PDB file of C-alpha atoms in Angstrom:
ATOM      1  CA  UNK A   1      16.361   8.063 -13.306  1.00 86.00           C
ATOM      2  CA  UNK A   2      18.142   4.952 -14.757  1.00 91.00           C
ATOM      3  CA  UNK A   3      17.787   1.970 -12.401  1.00 91.00           C
ATOM      4  CA  UNK A   4      21.529   2.823 -11.428  1.00 94.00           C
ATOM      5  CA  UNK A   5      20.840   6.298 -10.483  1.00 95.00           C
ATOM      6  CA  UNK A   6      17.717   5.292  -8.691  1.00 96.00           C
ATOM      7  CA  UNK A   7      19.495   2.606  -6.425  1.00 96.00           C
ATOM      8  CA  UNK A   8      22.235   5.082  -5.730  1.00 96.00           C
ATOM      9  CA  UNK A   9      19.646   7.813  -4.630  1.00 96.00           C
ATOM     10  CA  UNK A  10      17.801   5.203  -2.491  1.00 97.00           C
ATOM     11  CA  UNK A  11      21.108   4.073  -0.816  1.00 96.00           C
ATOM     12  CA  UNK A  12      21.901   7.728  -0.138  1.00 96.00           C
ATOM     13  CA  UNK A  13      18.722   8.224   1.597  1.00 95.00           C
ATOM     14  CA  UNK A  14      18.787   5.162   3.487  1.00 96.00           C
ATOM     15  CA  UNK A  15      22.216   5.768   4.673  1.00 94.00           C
ATOM     16  CA  UNK A  16      21.113   9.253   6.091  1.00 94.00           C
ATOM     17  CA  UNK A  17      18.388   7.427   8.098  1.00 94.00           C
ATOM     18  CA  UNK A  18      21.220   5.070   9.672  1.00 95.00           C
ATOM     19  CA  UNK A  19      19.653   2.077   7.942  1.00 97.00           C
ATOM     20  CA  UNK A  20      21.838  -0.758   6.777  1.00 96.00           C
ATOM     21  CA  UNK A  21      22.244  -1.236   3.005  1.00 96.00           C
ATOM     22  CA  UNK A  22      23.221  -4.360   0.910  1.00 95.00           C
ATOM     23  CA  UNK A  23      25.095  -2.947  -2.017  1.00 93.00           C
ATOM     24  CA  UNK A  24      24.474  -6.082  -4.187  1.00 93.00           C
ATOM     25  CA  UNK A  25      20.831  -6.004  -3.767  1.00 94.00           C
ATOM     26  CA  UNK A  26      19.495  -5.865  -7.361  1.00 92.00           C
ATOM     27  CA  UNK A  27      17.990  -2.701  -9.201  1.00 90.00           C
ATOM     28  CA  UNK A  28      14.396  -2.214  -9.766  1.00 89.00           C
ATOM     29  CA  UNK A  29      13.167  -2.260 -13.410  1.00 89.00           C
ATOM     30  CA  UNK A  30      13.748   0.586 -15.922  1.00 90.00           C
ATOM     31  CA  UNK A  31      10.647   2.751 -16.429  1.00 91.00           C
ATOM     32  CA  UNK A  32      10.439   1.519 -20.026  1.00 91.00           C
ATOM     33  CA  UNK A  33      10.135  -2.123 -18.897  1.00 92.00           C
ATOM     34  CA  UNK A  34       6.982  -1.295 -16.587  1.00 94.00           C
ATOM     35  CA  UNK A  35       3.221  -1.010 -17.434  1.00 94.00           C
ATOM     36  CA  UNK A  36       1.677   1.057 -14.751  1.00 96.00           C
ATOM     37  CA  UNK A  37      -1.980   0.404 -13.909  1.00 97.00           C
ATOM     38  CA  UNK A  38      -4.664   2.881 -14.994  1.00 97.00           C
ATOM     39  CA  UNK A  39      -6.022   5.735 -12.987  1.00 98.00           C
ATOM     40  CA  UNK A  40      -9.354   3.921 -13.005  1.00 98.00           C
ATOM     41  CA  UNK A  41      -7.875   0.900 -11.652  1.00 98.00           C
ATOM     42  CA  UNK A  42      -5.908   2.569  -9.027  1.00 98.00           C
ATOM     43  CA  UNK A  43      -8.821   4.742  -7.766  1.00 98.00           C
ATOM     44  CA  UNK A  44     -11.262   1.610  -7.520  1.00 98.00           C
ATOM     45  CA  UNK A  45      -8.587  -0.433  -5.695  1.00 98.00           C
ATOM     46  CA  UNK A  46      -8.039   2.285  -3.359  1.00 98.00           C
ATOM     47  CA  UNK A  47     -11.650   3.097  -2.561  1.00 98.00           C
ATOM     48  CA  UNK A  48     -12.359  -0.714  -2.259  1.00 97.00           C
ATOM     49  CA  UNK A  49      -9.436  -1.305  -0.019  1.00 97.00           C
ATOM     50  CA  UNK A  50     -10.113   1.702   2.225  1.00 97.00           C
ATOM     51  CA  UNK A  51     -13.824   0.563   2.765  1.00 96.00           C
ATOM     52  CA  UNK A  52     -12.670  -2.974   3.318  1.00 96.00           C
ATOM     53  CA  UNK A  53     -10.503  -1.675   6.219  1.00 96.00           C
ATOM     54  CA  UNK A  54     -13.446  -0.273   7.756  1.00 94.00           C
ATOM     55  CA  UNK A  55     -15.373  -3.554   7.516  1.00 94.00           C
ATOM     56  CA  UNK A  56     -12.498  -5.429   8.925  1.00 94.00           C
ATOM     57  CA  UNK A  57     -12.264  -3.057  11.892  1.00 93.00           C
ATOM     58  CA  UNK A  58     -15.796  -3.367  12.744  1.00 90.00           C
ATOM     59  CA  UNK A  59     -15.759  -7.180  12.535  1.00 88.00           C
ATOM     60  CA  UNK A  60     -12.465  -7.184  14.778  1.00 83.00           C
ATOM     61  CA  UNK A  61     -14.528  -5.459  17.095  1.00 80.00           C
ATOM     62  CA  UNK A  62     -17.596  -7.721  16.902  1.00 71.00           C
ATOM     63  CA  UNK A  63     -19.524  -4.784  15.524  1.00 69.00           C
ATOM     64  CA  UNK A  64     -21.042  -6.961  12.578  1.00 71.00           C
ATOM     65  CA  UNK A  65     -24.017  -4.645  12.217  1.00 70.00           C
ATOM     66  CA  UNK A  66     -22.002  -1.542  11.737  1.00 72.00           C
ATOM     67  CA  UNK A  67     -19.987  -3.322   9.119  1.00 79.00           C
ATOM     68  CA  UNK A  68     -23.074  -3.523   6.863  1.00 80.00           C
ATOM     69  CA  UNK A  69     -23.041   0.304   6.317  1.00 86.00           C
ATOM     70  CA  UNK A  70     -19.586   0.156   4.632  1.00 90.00           C
ATOM     71  CA  UNK A  71     -20.645  -2.921   2.308  1.00 88.00           C
ATOM     72  CA  UNK A  72     -23.587  -0.598   1.037  1.00 91.00           C
ATOM     73  CA  UNK A  73     -20.939   2.066   0.562  1.00 94.00           C
ATOM     74  CA  UNK A  74     -18.982  -0.260  -1.664  1.00 94.00           C
ATOM     75  CA  UNK A  75     -22.082  -0.695  -3.702  1.00 94.00           C
ATOM     76  CA  UNK A  76     -22.863   3.075  -3.837  1.00 95.00           C
ATOM     77  CA  UNK A  77     -19.310   3.679  -5.106  1.00 97.00           C
ATOM     78  CA  UNK A  78     -19.423   0.577  -7.494  1.00 97.00           C
ATOM     79  CA  UNK A  79     -16.244  -1.096  -6.245  1.00 97.00           C
ATOM     80  CA  UNK A  80     -18.018  -4.197  -4.935  1.00 94.00           C
ATOM     81  CA  UNK A  81     -16.672  -6.126  -8.011  1.00 94.00           C
ATOM     82  CA  UNK A  82     -12.972  -5.455  -7.706  1.00 96.00           C
ATOM     83  CA  UNK A  83     -12.398  -6.939  -4.288  1.00 97.00           C
ATOM     84  CA  UNK A  84      -9.421  -9.387  -3.632  1.00 97.00           C
ATOM     85  CA  UNK A  85      -9.973 -12.868  -2.109  1.00 96.00           C
ATOM     86  CA  UNK A  86      -9.650 -11.809   1.641  1.00 97.00           C
ATOM     87  CA  UNK A  87     -11.935  -8.788   1.212  1.00 96.00           C
ATOM     88  CA  UNK A  88     -14.552 -10.877  -0.512  1.00 95.00           C
ATOM     89  CA  UNK A  89     -14.524 -13.250   2.407  1.00 94.00           C
ATOM     90  CA  UNK A  90     -15.177 -10.343   4.707  1.00 92.00           C
ATOM     91  CA  UNK A  91     -18.396  -9.604   2.710  1.00 90.00           C
ATOM     92  CA  UNK A  92     -19.773 -13.180   2.297  1.00 89.00           C
ATOM     93  CA  UNK A  93     -19.014 -14.049   5.967  1.00 88.00           C
ATOM     94  CA  UNK A  94     -16.196 -16.697   5.586  1.00 93.00           C
ATOM     95  CA  UNK A  95     -13.351 -14.611   6.687  1.00 93.00           C
ATOM     96  CA  UNK A  96     -10.859 -16.036   9.293  1.00 94.00           C
ATOM     97  CA  UNK A  97      -9.613 -14.004  11.980  1.00 94.00           C
ATOM     98  CA  UNK A  98      -6.229 -13.711  10.120  1.00 95.00           C
ATOM     99  CA  UNK A  99      -7.988 -12.452   7.005  1.00 95.00           C
ATOM    100  CA  UNK A 100      -9.767  -9.804   8.992  1.00 95.00           C
ATOM    101  CA  UNK A 101      -6.353  -8.634  10.495  1.00 95.00           C
ATOM    102  CA  UNK A 102      -4.703  -8.892   7.158  1.00 96.00           C
ATOM    103  CA  UNK A 103      -7.279  -6.516   5.743  1.00 96.00           C
ATOM    104  CA  UNK A 104      -6.986  -4.128   8.636  1.00 95.00           C
ATOM    105  CA  UNK A 105      -3.276  -3.683   7.581  1.00 95.00           C
ATOM    106  CA  UNK A 106      -4.493  -2.756   4.148  1.00 96.00           C
ATOM    107  CA  UNK A 107      -4.700   0.748   5.484  1.00 96.00           C
ATOM    108  CA  UNK A 108      -0.950   1.086   4.766  1.00 98.00           C
ATOM    109  CA  UNK A 109      -1.387  -0.383   1.147  1.00 98.00           C
ATOM    110  CA  UNK A 110      -4.133   2.164   0.719  1.00 98.00           C
ATOM    111  CA  UNK A 111      -1.602   5.010   1.877  1.00 98.00           C
ATOM    112  CA  UNK A 112       0.803   3.948  -0.898  1.00 98.00           C
ATOM    113  CA  UNK A 113      -2.083   4.323  -3.354  1.00 98.00           C
ATOM    114  CA  UNK A 114      -3.208   7.624  -2.201  1.00 98.00           C
ATOM    115  CA  UNK A 115       0.266   8.933  -2.515  1.00 98.00           C
ATOM    116  CA  UNK A 116       0.418   7.354  -6.117  1.00 98.00           C
ATOM    117  CA  UNK A 117      -2.912   9.191  -6.817  1.00 98.00           C
ATOM    118  CA  UNK A 118      -1.396  12.487  -5.679  1.00 98.00           C
ATOM    119  CA  UNK A 119      -3.427  12.711  -2.585  1.00 98.00           C
ATOM    120  CA  UNK A 120      -0.640  12.098  -0.022  1.00 98.00           C
ATOM    121  CA  UNK A 121       2.629  14.445  -0.575  1.00 97.00           C
ATOM    122  CA  UNK A 122       5.294  11.874   0.712  1.00 97.00           C
ATOM    123  CA  UNK A 123       5.467   8.370   2.149  1.00 98.00           C
ATOM    124  CA  UNK A 124       9.228   8.027   2.474  1.00 97.00           C
ATOM    125  CA  UNK A 125       8.940   8.172   6.227  1.00 97.00           C
ATOM    126  CA  UNK A 126       8.007   4.571   7.408  1.00 97.00           C
ATOM    127  CA  UNK A 127       8.466   5.151  11.130  1.00 97.00           C
ATOM    128  CA  UNK A 128       4.904   4.977  12.027  1.00 96.00           C
ATOM    129  CA  UNK A 129       1.343   4.066  10.759  1.00 97.00           C
ATOM    130  CA  UNK A 130      -0.432   6.340   8.058  1.00 97.00           C
ATOM    131  CA  UNK A 131      -2.942   8.965   8.939  1.00 96.00           C
ATOM    132  CA  UNK A 132      -5.990   6.663   9.181  1.00 94.00           C
ATOM    133  CA  UNK A 133      -8.290   9.547   9.665  1.00 95.00           C
ATOM    134  CA  UNK A 134      -7.079  11.184   6.570  1.00 97.00           C
ATOM    135  CA  UNK A 135      -7.432   8.044   4.699  1.00 96.00           C
ATOM    136  CA  UNK A 136     -10.987   7.710   5.563  1.00 95.00           C
ATOM    137  CA  UNK A 137     -11.678  11.693   4.548  1.00 96.00           C
ATOM    138  CA  UNK A 138     -10.203  10.907   1.120  1.00 97.00           C
ATOM    139  CA  UNK A 139     -13.429   8.674   0.514  1.00 96.00           C
ATOM    140  CA  UNK A 140     -16.021   9.994   2.954  1.00 94.00           C
ATOM    141  CA  UNK A 141     -15.833  13.624   1.657  1.00 95.00           C
ATOM    142  CA  UNK A 142     -16.667  12.959  -1.794  1.00 97.00           C
ATOM    143  CA  UNK A 143     -20.057  12.624  -3.562  1.00 96.00           C
ATOM    144  CA  UNK A 144     -19.273   9.680  -5.642  1.00 97.00           C
ATOM    145  CA  UNK A 145     -16.609   7.433  -7.288  1.00 97.00           C
ATOM    146  CA  UNK A 146     -16.353   9.931 -10.142  1.00 98.00           C
ATOM    147  CA  UNK A 147     -15.846  12.727  -7.664  1.00 98.00           C
ATOM    148  CA  UNK A 148     -12.970  10.715  -5.965  1.00 98.00           C
ATOM    149  CA  UNK A 149     -11.380  10.059  -9.214  1.00 98.00           C
ATOM    150  CA  UNK A 150     -11.713  13.628 -10.576  1.00 98.00           C
ATOM    151  CA  UNK A 151      -9.501  14.508  -7.389  1.00 98.00           C
ATOM    152  CA  UNK A 152      -6.578  12.200  -8.385  1.00 98.00           C
ATOM    153  CA  UNK A 153      -3.707  12.484 -10.604  1.00 98.00           C
ATOM    154  CA  UNK A 154      -1.598   9.366 -11.126  1.00 98.00           C
ATOM    155  CA  UNK A 155       2.198  10.019 -10.418  1.00 98.00           C
ATOM    156  CA  UNK A 156       4.545   8.996 -13.127  1.00 97.00           C
ATOM    157  CA  UNK A 157       6.160   5.620 -13.527  1.00 96.00           C
ATOM    158  CA  UNK A 158       9.517   7.018 -12.596  1.00 96.00           C
ATOM    159  CA  UNK A 159       8.013   8.665  -9.222  1.00 97.00           C
ATOM    160  CA  UNK A 160       6.506   5.387  -8.439  1.00 97.00           C
ATOM    161  CA  UNK A 161       9.583   3.309  -9.168  1.00 97.00           C
ATOM    162  CA  UNK A 162      11.711   5.505  -7.022  1.00 97.00           C
ATOM    163  CA  UNK A 163       9.506   5.032  -4.012  1.00 98.00           C
ATOM    164  CA  UNK A 164       9.296   1.270  -4.742  1.00 97.00           C
ATOM    165  CA  UNK A 165      13.006   1.149  -4.801  1.00 97.00           C
ATOM    166  CA  UNK A 166      13.306   2.828  -1.685  1.00 98.00           C
ATOM    167  CA  UNK A 167      10.748   0.492  -0.035  1.00 98.00           C
ATOM    168  CA  UNK A 168      12.501  -2.474  -1.510  1.00 97.00           C
ATOM    169  CA  UNK A 169      15.758  -1.636   0.266  1.00 97.00           C
ATOM    170  CA  UNK A 170      13.752  -0.711   3.523  1.00 98.00           C
ATOM    171  CA  UNK A 171      12.321  -4.164   3.464  1.00 97.00           C
ATOM    172  CA  UNK A 172      15.579  -5.835   3.034  1.00 97.00           C
ATOM    173  CA  UNK A 173      16.903  -4.259   6.155  1.00 97.00           C
ATOM    174  CA  UNK A 174      13.547  -5.093   8.067  1.00 97.00           C
ATOM    175  CA  UNK A 175      13.875  -8.762   7.187  1.00 96.00           C
ATOM    176  CA  UNK A 176      17.430  -9.058   7.608  1.00 96.00           C
ATOM    177  CA  UNK A 177      17.136  -7.502  11.165  1.00 96.00           C
ATOM    178  CA  UNK A 178      14.075  -9.564  12.301  1.00 94.00           C
ATOM    179  CA  UNK A 179      15.071 -13.097  10.870  1.00 94.00           C
ATOM    180  CA  UNK A 180      18.839 -13.035  10.221  1.00 95.00           C
ATOM    181  CA  UNK A 181      21.088 -10.515  11.757  1.00 95.00           C
ATOM    182  CA  UNK A 182      19.686  -8.439  14.699  1.00 93.00           C
ATOM    183  CA  UNK A 183      22.653  -6.092  14.314  1.00 94.00           C
ATOM    184  CA  UNK A 184      21.361  -5.011  10.997  1.00 95.00           C
ATOM    185  CA  UNK A 185      20.284  -1.453  11.596  1.00 96.00           C
ATOM    186  CA  UNK A 186      16.659  -0.469  10.578  1.00 97.00           C
ATOM    187  CA  UNK A 187      16.672   2.998  12.204  1.00 96.00           C
ATOM    188  CA  UNK A 188      13.171   3.754  13.082  1.00 96.00           C
ATOM    189  CA  UNK A 189      11.510   1.765  10.494  1.00 97.00           C
ATOM    190  CA  UNK A 190       8.303  -0.001  11.311  1.00 97.00           C
ATOM    191  CA  UNK A 191       8.574  -3.360   9.764  1.00 97.00           C
ATOM    192  CA  UNK A 192       4.764  -4.022   9.288  1.00 97.00           C
ATOM    193  CA  UNK A 193       4.396  -0.549   7.682  1.00 98.00           C
ATOM    194  CA  UNK A 194       7.351  -1.145   5.276  1.00 98.00           C
ATOM    195  CA  UNK A 195       5.910  -4.626   4.259  1.00 97.00           C
ATOM    196  CA  UNK A 196       2.266  -3.162   3.563  1.00 98.00           C
ATOM    197  CA  UNK A 197       3.283  -0.190   1.686  1.00 98.00           C
ATOM    198  CA  UNK A 198       5.553  -2.097  -0.477  1.00 98.00           C
ATOM    199  CA  UNK A 199       2.810  -4.461  -1.363  1.00 98.00           C
ATOM    200  CA  UNK A 200       0.716  -1.413  -2.464  1.00 98.00           C
ATOM    201  CA  UNK A 201       3.535  -0.081  -4.451  1.00 98.00           C
ATOM    202  CA  UNK A 202       4.399  -3.630  -6.065  1.00 97.00           C
ATOM    203  CA  UNK A 203       0.664  -3.789  -7.022  1.00 98.00           C
ATOM    204  CA  UNK A 204       0.762  -0.544  -9.089  1.00 98.00           C
ATOM    205  CA  UNK A 205       3.417  -2.030 -11.489  1.00 97.00           C
ATOM    206  CA  UNK A 206       2.512  -5.901 -11.709  1.00 95.00           C
ATOM    207  CA  UNK A 207      -0.170  -7.788 -13.319  1.00 92.00           C
ATOM    208  CA  UNK A 208      -1.178  -9.826 -10.272  1.00 94.00           C
ATOM    209  CA  UNK A 209      -4.902  -9.077  -9.569  1.00 92.00           C
ATOM    210  CA  UNK A 210      -4.805  -9.794  -5.760  1.00 96.00           C
ATOM    211  CA  UNK A 211      -2.067  -7.946  -3.894  1.00 97.00           C
ATOM    212  CA  UNK A 212      -1.982 -10.532  -1.165  1.00 96.00           C
ATOM    213  CA  UNK A 213      -0.694 -12.882  -4.067  1.00 96.00           C
ATOM    214  CA  UNK A 214       2.273 -10.811  -4.872  1.00 96.00           C
ATOM    215  CA  UNK A 215       5.605 -12.187  -4.046  1.00 93.00           C
ATOM    216  CA  UNK A 216       7.616  -9.738  -1.729  1.00 93.00           C
ATOM    217  CA  UNK A 217      11.030 -11.320  -1.685  1.00 88.00           C
ATOM    218  CA  UNK A 218      14.015  -9.328  -0.742  1.00 80.00           C
TER     219      UNK A 218
END
């Protein structure tokens, strides 16, 4: 799709969901202008983030000892060297409570990556949280990192831009509703889910290493 076609398609889907639209909201990039991250990069980020969410959950519940087995799994999968700043603080014991909560929410970023890797069929419904149990299975039911990677096929740049454009417009409606105009309709969108899934999708096409550093302006 061209950026214009993508915008029109997203707005049609959004209108069908009863969500407000801003016609002047910019279009996303043309596929020819985007460099998608490699399959290996996306697979490593997905596994590292998923295991990080498990560590964060254990720490949030004060199960520090249980968190240790997920640290070991990171080393086993060979992804302990691709952690972002918040994830690294979890492992070295310097994470704040906010860091822990932020990493727990990475579940939704992971869901975007699992979709991009062809493991999840569709993520266009942002009314509720992802299937956390299925997310865990994607990693727990493989023998090794290479086994996980062999099960993945990266979607095309066009597919990823289509979904990102949709989430960009979802996010505008959520921000407008929550901070500017309560009358702006968001249908059944879950704002936190929209925000985090967009973060994961944006990471796929940008050169910012740490997805917590990506600007998510609307």
